[in-house]
Short mmCIF file of C-alpha atoms in Angstrom, two decimals:
data_model
loop_
_atom_site.label_atom_id
_atom_site.label_comp_id
_atom_site.label_asym_id
_atom_site.label_seq_id
_atom_site.Cartn_x
_atom_site.Cartn_y
_atom_site.Cartn_z
CA MET R 30 0.08 -0.03 -0.02
CA SER R 31 0.69 3.36 -0.74
CA GLY R 32 2.94 5.64 1.93
CA THR R 33 4.52 4.72 5.55
CA GLN R 34 3.81 1.76 7.70
CA GLY R 35 0.60 2.07 9.96
CA GLN R 36 -0.88 -0.44 12.60
CA ALA R 37 -0.65 -4.15 11.70
CA PRO R 38 -4.37 -5.67 11.04
CA VAL R 39 -5.53 -7.55 13.60
CA PRO R 40 -5.56 -11.51 12.04
CA GLY R 41 -8.94 -12.73 11.61
CA ALA R 42 -10.61 -9.64 12.86
CA GLY R 43 -14.06 -9.17 11.91
CA ASP R 44 -15.37 -5.95 9.44
CA GLY R 45 -16.17 -3.64 12.20
CA THR R 46 -12.91 -3.96 13.82
CA ARG R 47 -11.22 -3.44 10.22
CA ALA R 48 -13.26 -0.52 9.89
CA VAL R 49 -12.93 0.90 12.78
CA ARG R 50 -8.85 0.65 12.85
CA ALA R 51 -8.35 0.98 9.16
CA GLY R 52 -5.27 2.85 8.33
CA LEU R 53 -4.72 4.36 11.79
CA PRO R 54 -0.79 5.10 11.78
CA GLU R 55 1.20 3.72 14.87
CA PRO R 56 0.00 5.52 18.33
CA VAL R 57 2.57 8.41 19.13
CA LYS R 58 2.11 9.64 22.75
CA TYR R 59 0.04 12.92 22.89
CA GLU R 60 -1.08 12.69 19.29
CA PRO R 61 -4.61 11.79 18.11
CA THR R 62 -5.61 8.33 17.17
CA LEU R 63 -6.13 9.87 13.59
CA PRO R 64 -4.38 12.65 12.81
CA GLY R 65 -5.91 15.34 11.43
CA PRO R 66 -5.67 16.92 7.73
CA VAL R 67 -2.48 18.26 6.41
CA PHE R 68 -2.64 21.29 4.65
CA ALA R 69 0.38 21.54 2.31
CA ALA R 70 1.23 22.57 -1.28
CA HIS R 71 4.62 21.84 -0.57
CA PHE R 72 6.75 20.41 2.22
CA HIS R 73 10.24 21.28 3.74
CA LEU R 74 12.54 19.38 1.30
CA PRO R 75 16.13 20.45 1.53
CA GLY R 76 18.57 18.43 -0.66
CA GLU R 77 17.59 15.60 -3.04
CA PRO R 78 13.91 14.72 -3.00
CA THR R 79 14.31 11.23 -1.51
CA GLY R 80 11.08 11.41 1.16
CA PRO R 81 7.48 10.23 0.60
CA TYR R 82 6.34 13.84 0.56
CA THR R 83 7.28 16.68 -1.82
CA TYR R 84 4.48 18.68 -3.40
CA GLY R 85 1.07 18.31 -2.78
CA ARG R 86 -0.30 16.84 -6.02
CA ASP R 87 1.90 13.79 -5.60
CA GLU R 88 1.30 12.73 -2.06
CA ASN R 89 -0.07 14.05 1.08
CA PRO R 90 -0.10 12.31 4.75
CA THR R 91 -3.91 12.38 4.51
CA TRP R 92 -4.34 10.41 1.55
CA THR R 93 -1.83 7.80 2.87
CA HIS R 94 -3.85 7.04 5.94
CA LEU R 95 -6.98 6.88 4.09
CA GLU R 96 -5.50 4.90 1.26
CA ARG R 97 -3.86 2.45 3.50
CA ALA R 98 -7.87 2.35 5.18
CA ILE R 99 -9.45 1.49 1.87
CA GLY R 100 -6.82 -0.54 0.86
CA GLY R 101 -7.04 -2.86 3.89
CA LEU R 102 -10.82 -3.14 3.29
CA GLU R 103 -10.58 -4.10 -0.15
CA ALA R 104 -7.91 -6.75 0.52
CA PRO R 105 -7.44 -7.63 3.95
CA GLY R 106 -4.04 -8.83 4.73
CA GLU R 107 -2.39 -8.23 1.76
CA SER R 108 0.81 -6.26 1.67
CA ASP R 109 1.08 -5.80 -2.02
CA VAL R 110 -2.17 -4.16 -2.60
CA GLU R 111 -2.11 0.00 -3.74
CA THR R 112 -4.85 2.31 -3.24
CA LEU R 113 -5.19 5.59 -4.88
CA VAL R 114 -7.67 8.39 -4.04
CA PHE R 115 -8.99 10.91 -6.38
CA ALA R 116 -11.23 13.77 -6.51
CA SER R 117 -14.67 11.72 -7.61
CA GLY R 118 -15.38 8.27 -8.50
CA MET R 119 -15.44 9.54 -12.33
CA ALA R 120 -11.89 10.78 -11.76
CA ALA R 121 -10.92 7.51 -10.42
CA ILE R 122 -12.96 5.80 -13.29
CA SER R 123 -11.22 8.02 -16.09
CA SER R 124 -8.01 7.15 -14.33
CA VAL R 125 -7.98 3.51 -14.99
CA LEU R 126 -9.54 3.84 -18.35
CA PHE R 127 -7.45 6.83 -19.98
CA SER R 128 -4.24 5.17 -18.09
CA GLN R 129 -4.39 1.40 -19.32
CA LEU R 130 -6.01 2.12 -23.05
CA ARG R 131 -4.23 3.38 -26.28
CA SER R 132 -5.53 4.12 -29.52
CA GLY R 133 -6.13 1.04 -31.50
CA GLU R 134 -7.18 -1.17 -28.56
CA ALA R 135 -10.81 -2.14 -27.58
CA VAL R 136 -12.43 -2.08 -24.42
CA VAL R 137 -15.77 -3.53 -23.13
CA LEU R 138 -18.22 -1.30 -21.18
CA PRO R 139 -21.74 -2.38 -19.74
CA SER R 140 -24.42 -0.86 -21.65
CA ASP R 141 -26.58 -0.46 -18.41
CA GLY R 142 -23.70 1.12 -16.15
CA TYR R 143 -23.58 4.47 -14.42
CA GLN R 144 -25.10 7.05 -16.79
CA ALA R 145 -21.77 9.34 -17.19
CA LEU R 146 -20.13 5.97 -18.90
CA PRO R 147 -22.24 7.17 -22.28
CA LEU R 148 -19.82 10.61 -21.91
CA VAL R 149 -16.94 8.44 -21.11
CA ARG R 150 -17.66 6.57 -24.41
CA GLU R 151 -17.72 9.45 -26.18
CA GLN R 152 -14.23 10.54 -25.36
CA LEU R 153 -12.72 6.95 -25.77
CA GLU R 154 -13.50 7.03 -29.25
CA ALA R 155 -12.67 10.23 -29.80
CA TYR R 156 -8.99 8.84 -29.08
CA GLY R 157 -9.28 6.13 -31.45
CA ILE R 158 -10.28 3.28 -28.65
CA GLU R 159 -13.18 1.13 -29.67
CA VAL R 160 -15.87 0.80 -27.00
CA ARG R 161 -18.07 -2.22 -27.15
CA THR R 162 -20.85 -2.70 -24.73
CA ALA R 163 -23.50 -5.52 -23.56
CA PRO R 164 -25.83 -6.03 -20.49
CA THR R 165 -24.42 -6.82 -16.99
CA GLY R 166 -27.17 -9.71 -16.43
CA GLY R 167 -26.09 -12.80 -17.87
CA ASP R 168 -22.51 -12.40 -18.34
CA ALA R 169 -23.50 -11.10 -21.87
CA GLN R 170 -20.07 -8.85 -21.96
CA LEU R 171 -18.31 -12.20 -23.03
CA GLY R 172 -20.03 -12.12 -25.85
CA VAL R 173 -17.76 -8.99 -27.08
CA LEU R 174 -14.84 -9.65 -25.19
CA ASP R 175 -12.32 -11.27 -27.98
CA GLY R 176 -9.61 -8.80 -28.54
CA ALA R 177 -10.08 -6.22 -26.10
CA ARG R 178 -7.72 -4.79 -23.81
CA LEU R 179 -10.01 -4.30 -20.83
CA LEU R 180 -12.85 -5.46 -19.80
CA TRP R 181 -15.15 -2.94 -17.45
CA ILE R 182 -17.63 -4.46 -15.18
CA GLU R 183 -20.50 -2.97 -12.87
CA THR R 184 -21.89 -5.11 -10.61
CA PRO R 185 -24.57 -4.63 -9.36
CA SER R 186 -25.13 -2.45 -11.95
CA ASN R 187 -26.44 1.15 -11.33
CA PRO R 188 -29.43 1.73 -11.33
CA GLY R 189 -31.06 -1.81 -13.01
CA LEU R 190 -29.46 -3.81 -10.00
CA ASP R 191 -28.43 -6.72 -12.73
CA VAL R 192 -25.23 -8.93 -11.13
CA CYS R 193 -22.72 -10.46 -13.31
CA ASP R 194 -20.34 -13.46 -12.08
CA VAL R 195 -17.10 -11.53 -11.53
CA ARG R 196 -14.96 -14.69 -11.15
CA ARG R 197 -15.76 -15.96 -14.44
CA LEU R 198 -15.60 -12.78 -16.50
CA ALA R 199 -12.32 -12.39 -15.01
CA GLU R 200 -11.16 -15.43 -15.87
CA GLU R 201 -12.38 -15.58 -19.40
CA ALA R 202 -10.96 -12.04 -19.89
CA HIS R 203 -7.38 -12.91 -18.71
CA ALA R 204 -7.53 -16.05 -20.58
CA ARG R 205 -7.79 -13.68 -23.82
CA GLY R 206 -5.18 -11.26 -22.46
CA ALA R 207 -7.86 -8.45 -21.05
CA LEU R 208 -7.24 -6.55 -17.68
CA VAL R 209 -10.75 -6.40 -15.38
CA ALA R 210 -11.76 -3.54 -13.57
CA VAL R 211 -14.89 -3.79 -11.44
CA ASP R 212 -16.58 -0.72 -10.33
CA ASN R 213 -17.40 -1.48 -6.36
CA THR R 214 -19.64 1.43 -5.65
CA LEU R 215 -22.81 -0.04 -4.89
CA ALA R 216 -21.29 -2.99 -2.95
CA THR R 217 -18.80 -1.17 -1.03
CA PRO R 218 -15.25 -3.49 0.00
CA LEU R 219 -18.18 -4.75 3.01
CA GLY R 220 -20.29 -6.41 0.29
CA GLN R 221 -17.69 -7.27 -2.50
CA ARG R 222 -13.97 -7.89 -2.87
CA PRO R 223 -13.34 -7.79 -6.35
CA LEU R 224 -9.67 -8.52 -6.08
CA GLU R 225 -10.49 -11.86 -4.39
CA LEU R 226 -12.57 -12.56 -7.22
CA GLY R 227 -10.01 -12.16 -9.73
CA ALA R 228 -10.19 -8.22 -10.64
CA ASP R 229 -7.14 -6.30 -11.79
CA PHE R 230 -8.57 -3.05 -10.35
CA SER R 231 -11.36 -2.36 -7.94
CA VAL R 232 -12.64 1.37 -8.58
CA ALA R 233 -15.44 2.77 -6.46
CA SER R 234 -17.00 6.69 -6.07
CA GLY R 235 -16.11 6.84 -2.10
CA THR R 236 -19.09 9.63 -2.41
CA LYS R 237 -21.85 6.81 -2.02
CA GLN R 238 -22.08 4.55 1.30
CA LEU R 239 -18.15 4.40 1.64
CA THR R 240 -18.43 7.98 3.16
CA GLY R 241 -22.30 7.73 3.76
CA HIS R 242 -23.13 11.34 4.77
CA GLY R 243 -24.00 13.02 1.50
CA ASP R 244 -21.10 15.42 1.97
CA VAL R 245 -17.78 14.34 0.47
CA LEU R 246 -17.02 13.67 -3.29
CA LEU R 247 -14.29 11.05 -3.71
CA GLY R 248 -12.94 8.07 -5.53
CA TYR R 249 -10.38 5.51 -5.54
CA VAL R 250 -8.71 2.55 -7.40
CA THR R 251 -7.16 -0.53 -5.53
CA GLY R 252 -4.84 -2.77 -7.72
CA ARG R 253 -2.31 -5.44 -7.12
CA ASP R 254 0.02 -5.11 -10.23
CA PRO R 255 2.54 -2.42 -9.45
CA GLU R 256 3.02 -1.42 -13.26
CA ALA R 257 -0.82 -1.07 -13.74
CA MET R 258 -1.16 1.35 -10.63
CA ALA R 259 2.07 3.56 -11.56
CA ALA R 260 0.31 4.34 -14.70
CA VAL R 261 -2.95 4.87 -12.71
CA ARG R 262 -0.72 7.24 -10.34
CA ARG R 263 0.99 8.62 -13.31
CA TRP R 264 -2.72 9.87 -14.82
CA ARG R 265 -3.46 11.22 -11.42
CA LYS R 266 -0.63 13.43 -11.36
CA ILE R 267 -0.98 14.79 -14.75
CA VAL R 268 -4.79 15.63 -14.24
CA GLY R 269 -4.43 16.54 -10.91
CA ALA R 270 -7.61 15.05 -10.14
CA ILE R 271 -6.69 15.04 -6.38
CA PRO R 272 -8.94 14.97 -3.14
CA GLY R 273 -8.73 17.95 -0.86
CA PRO R 274 -7.00 16.93 2.71
CA MET R 275 -10.02 17.80 4.65
CA GLU R 276 -12.21 15.49 1.81
CA ALA R 277 -9.57 12.67 2.72
CA TRP R 278 -9.81 13.00 6.14
CA LEU R 279 -13.83 13.20 6.45
CA ALA R 280 -13.80 10.10 4.51
CA HIS R 281 -11.32 8.30 6.56
CA ARG R 282 -13.24 9.48 9.93
CA SER R 283 -16.52 8.39 8.28
CA LEU R 284 -15.07 5.09 7.59
CA ALA R 285 -15.14 3.99 11.48
CA THR R 286 -18.77 3.71 11.17
CA LEU R 287 -18.93 1.62 7.71
CA GLN R 288 -20.13 -1.86 9.13
CA LEU R 289 -22.52 -0.29 11.47
CA ARG R 290 -23.83 1.87 8.69
CA VAL R 291 -23.66 -0.95 6.17
CA GLU R 292 -25.34 -3.63 8.27
CA ARG R 293 -28.28 -1.44 9.41
CA GLN R 294 -28.91 0.24 5.71
CA ASN R 295 -28.86 -3.46 4.26
CA ALA R 296 -31.37 -4.91 6.88
CA GLY R 297 -33.50 -1.80 5.51
CA ALA R 298 -33.43 -2.16 2.30
CA LEU R 299 -33.97 -5.75 2.45
CA ALA R 300 -37.31 -5.06 4.40
CA VAL R 301 -38.41 -2.27 1.86
CA ALA R 302 -37.58 -4.85 -1.10
CA GLU R 303 -39.77 -7.55 0.50
CA ALA R 304 -42.65 -4.97 1.37
CA LEU R 305 -42.32 -3.70 -2.59
CA GLN R 306 -42.73 -7.37 -3.70
CA ASN R 307 -45.87 -8.09 -1.41
CA TRP R 308 -47.41 -5.15 -2.47
CA PRO R 309 -50.82 -6.00 -4.26
CA GLU R 310 -49.29 -4.10 -7.94
CA ASP R 311 -46.55 -5.69 -9.80
CA LEU R 312 -43.82 -3.37 -9.09
CA ALA R 313 -40.63 -5.13 -10.96
CA VAL R 314 -38.98 -5.16 -7.63
CA ARG R 315 -34.97 -5.59 -7.94
CA TYR R 316 -32.82 -6.39 -5.08
CA PRO R 317 -30.25 -8.77 -5.10
CA GLY R 318 -30.62 -10.04 -1.82
CA LEU R 319 -34.33 -10.87 -2.39
CA PRO R 320 -34.28 -14.64 -2.74
CA LYS R 321 -36.76 -14.39 -5.93
CA ASP R 322 -34.40 -11.61 -7.90
CA PRO R 323 -32.78 -13.05 -11.02
CA SER R 324 -29.93 -11.97 -9.79
CA HIS R 325 -29.65 -13.60 -6.20
CA ALA R 326 -27.96 -16.95 -7.03
CA VAL R 327 -25.09 -15.32 -8.81
CA ALA R 328 -24.70 -12.47 -6.05
CA ALA R 329 -25.17 -14.68 -2.82
CA ARG R 330 -22.07 -16.41 -4.33
CA GLN R 331 -19.88 -13.61 -4.54
CA MET R 332 -21.31 -11.06 -2.47
CA ARG R 333 -21.18 -10.97 1.44
CA ARG R 334 -23.93 -8.27 1.73
CA PHE R 335 -26.46 -7.19 -1.07
CA GLY R 336 -26.47 -3.05 -0.73
CA CYS R 337 -28.66 -0.24 0.32
CA VAL R 338 -30.64 0.14 -3.25
CA VAL R 339 -33.83 -0.99 -4.10
CA SER R 340 -35.19 -0.12 -7.33
CA PHE R 341 -38.89 -0.51 -8.68
CA THR R 342 -41.45 0.53 -11.37
CA LEU R 343 -44.32 2.21 -11.20
CA PRO R 344 -46.86 2.41 -14.36
CA THR R 345 -46.30 6.15 -15.48
CA ARG R 346 -44.21 9.03 -14.53
CA THR R 347 -47.29 10.84 -13.39
CA ARG R 348 -47.67 8.02 -10.60
CA ALA R 349 -43.89 7.94 -9.87
CA GLU R 350 -44.10 11.49 -9.05
CA ARG R 351 -47.00 11.61 -7.16
CA PHE R 352 -45.21 8.62 -4.87
CA LEU R 353 -41.94 10.79 -4.53
CA GLU R 354 -43.96 13.92 -3.58
CA ALA R 355 -45.94 11.69 -0.73
CA LEU R 356 -42.98 10.49 0.82
CA ARG R 357 -41.98 11.95 4.11
CA LEU R 358 -38.97 10.31 5.41
CA VAL R 359 -37.25 9.75 2.10
CA ASP R 360 -35.67 13.00 0.14
CA ASP R 361 -36.37 13.40 -3.61
CA ALA R 362 -32.22 13.36 -4.22
CA THR R 363 -29.85 11.73 -6.61
CA SER R 364 -27.13 9.63 -5.45
CA PHE R 365 -27.17 6.99 -2.92
CA GLY R 366 -25.50 5.24 -0.06
CA GLY R 367 -25.99 8.14 2.72
CA VAL R 368 -27.51 8.07 5.92
CA ARG R 369 -30.55 9.33 4.82
CA SER R 370 -32.87 7.65 2.47
CA THR R 371 -33.19 8.95 -0.96
CA ALA R 372 -35.29 8.06 -3.89
CA GLU R 373 -35.61 9.51 -7.37
CA ARG R 374 -37.21 9.12 -10.66
CA ARG R 375 -34.16 8.13 -12.83
CA GLY R 376 -35.72 8.93 -15.95
CA ARG R 377 -35.67 12.72 -15.27
CA TRP R 378 -31.77 12.34 -16.02
CA GLY R 379 -32.24 10.75 -19.73
CA GLY R 380 -29.05 8.99 -19.38
CA ASP R 381 -30.55 5.56 -18.36
CA ASP R 382 -32.70 2.94 -20.22
CA VAL R 383 -35.34 2.97 -17.70
CA PRO R 384 -39.23 3.24 -18.01
CA GLU R 385 -40.59 6.74 -16.84
CA GLY R 386 -41.84 5.31 -13.87
CA PHE R 387 -38.69 3.80 -12.57
CA ILE R 388 -37.74 4.61 -9.17
CA ARG R 389 -34.38 4.03 -7.84
CA MET R 390 -34.53 4.05 -3.86
CA SER R 391 -31.69 4.42 -1.49
CA VAL R 392 -32.13 3.05 1.94
CA GLY R 393 -30.49 4.90 4.82
CA ALA R 394 -30.29 4.29 8.69
CA GLU R 395 -33.68 5.22 9.57
CA ASP R 396 -35.66 2.74 11.42
CA ALA R 397 -36.79 0.25 9.03
CA GLU R 398 -40.29 -0.13 10.11
CA ASP R 399 -40.52 3.63 9.82
CA LEU R 400 -39.53 3.59 5.98
CA VAL R 401 -41.61 0.64 5.22
CA ALA R 402 -44.73 2.22 6.51
CA ASP R 403 -43.89 5.70 4.67
CA VAL R 404 -43.33 3.68 1.28
CA LEU R 405 -46.51 1.86 1.40
CA ARG R 406 -48.49 4.88 2.81
CA ALA R 407 -46.96 7.04 -0.36
CA LEU R 408 -47.57 4.19 -2.58
CA ASP R 409 -51.23 4.02 -1.36
CA GLU R 410 -51.73 7.67 -1.60
CA SER R 411 -50.29 7.92 -5.22
CA ALA R 412 -52.69 5.25 -6.39
CA ARG R 413 -55.64 7.21 -5.89
#
């Protein structure tokens, strides 16, 4: 991992213990357990620049603690894993795609992934990179993989919540000479560990459940291959897509409650999904944790937790908007993973191939019984 050595992980520790102690430096008498943010554009640097910190665009001690923390959650106990933090999830995504691909090469993207991927596709194609797409479900990306340099996986997909078999795709991609990157945003490291499943990169937006309070923009890339990660680091240096020290510190501070938040939010999401599934109307509910979900069997093999996002579809745009207006405990807002529940009609953005009445709901840390009651009441009121 990048930066100086911190506390050794506790052998066999659980997720809660790892989250609370992730990335902490060795204790120093009279110093705080987690040092405050280091605000520095440059560092005192006499003589030859041989130390770890020289200039603020390259490294920062606050990043080091956070990078070590995330790496310890993505790949517990693995000393050869490196993590790099970025200013946003899209900065992290772009760093992998543009550092690993060259003109004339091909990349496979999900056709049902995050809505900013079409913008990325335009830029990749402008650089002479061939872009192929296929849906996440059914491991359909295998059908367009031959000859590709990089396979980009998003599982569960956002917002449709389809799941693909990461291990199978990674084995097939490597056999055909392709690198594999997995967008792990929705699952978080406590729900899924892509590197253990064979991926070369685990990439995520830390803006979402990782930090969980809706007040930080952040992204990261974790990988095991030194050469590939050196290219990602070089891209970050060139583009300058770096997080501020305050954002990095807030993110690290938030990791301490990650396991608590994930457990509560996932339990709430399952309760909401079950209530929606039992509603008299067929709402086409999707949640990988539901035994009847089309993705459940694959998800159960590779995921340890199923996430905080539930999707469902109301008959019309008008009905969906009435439903959102009727909610009292759920904010009509984009993004997901925060401690306060949110929901939105995804069709309003125009970037997702979803019906007009499609709702993506992110379950927060409220009491599950209260959320279920609020959702069912809003469904009833919106149907009148």
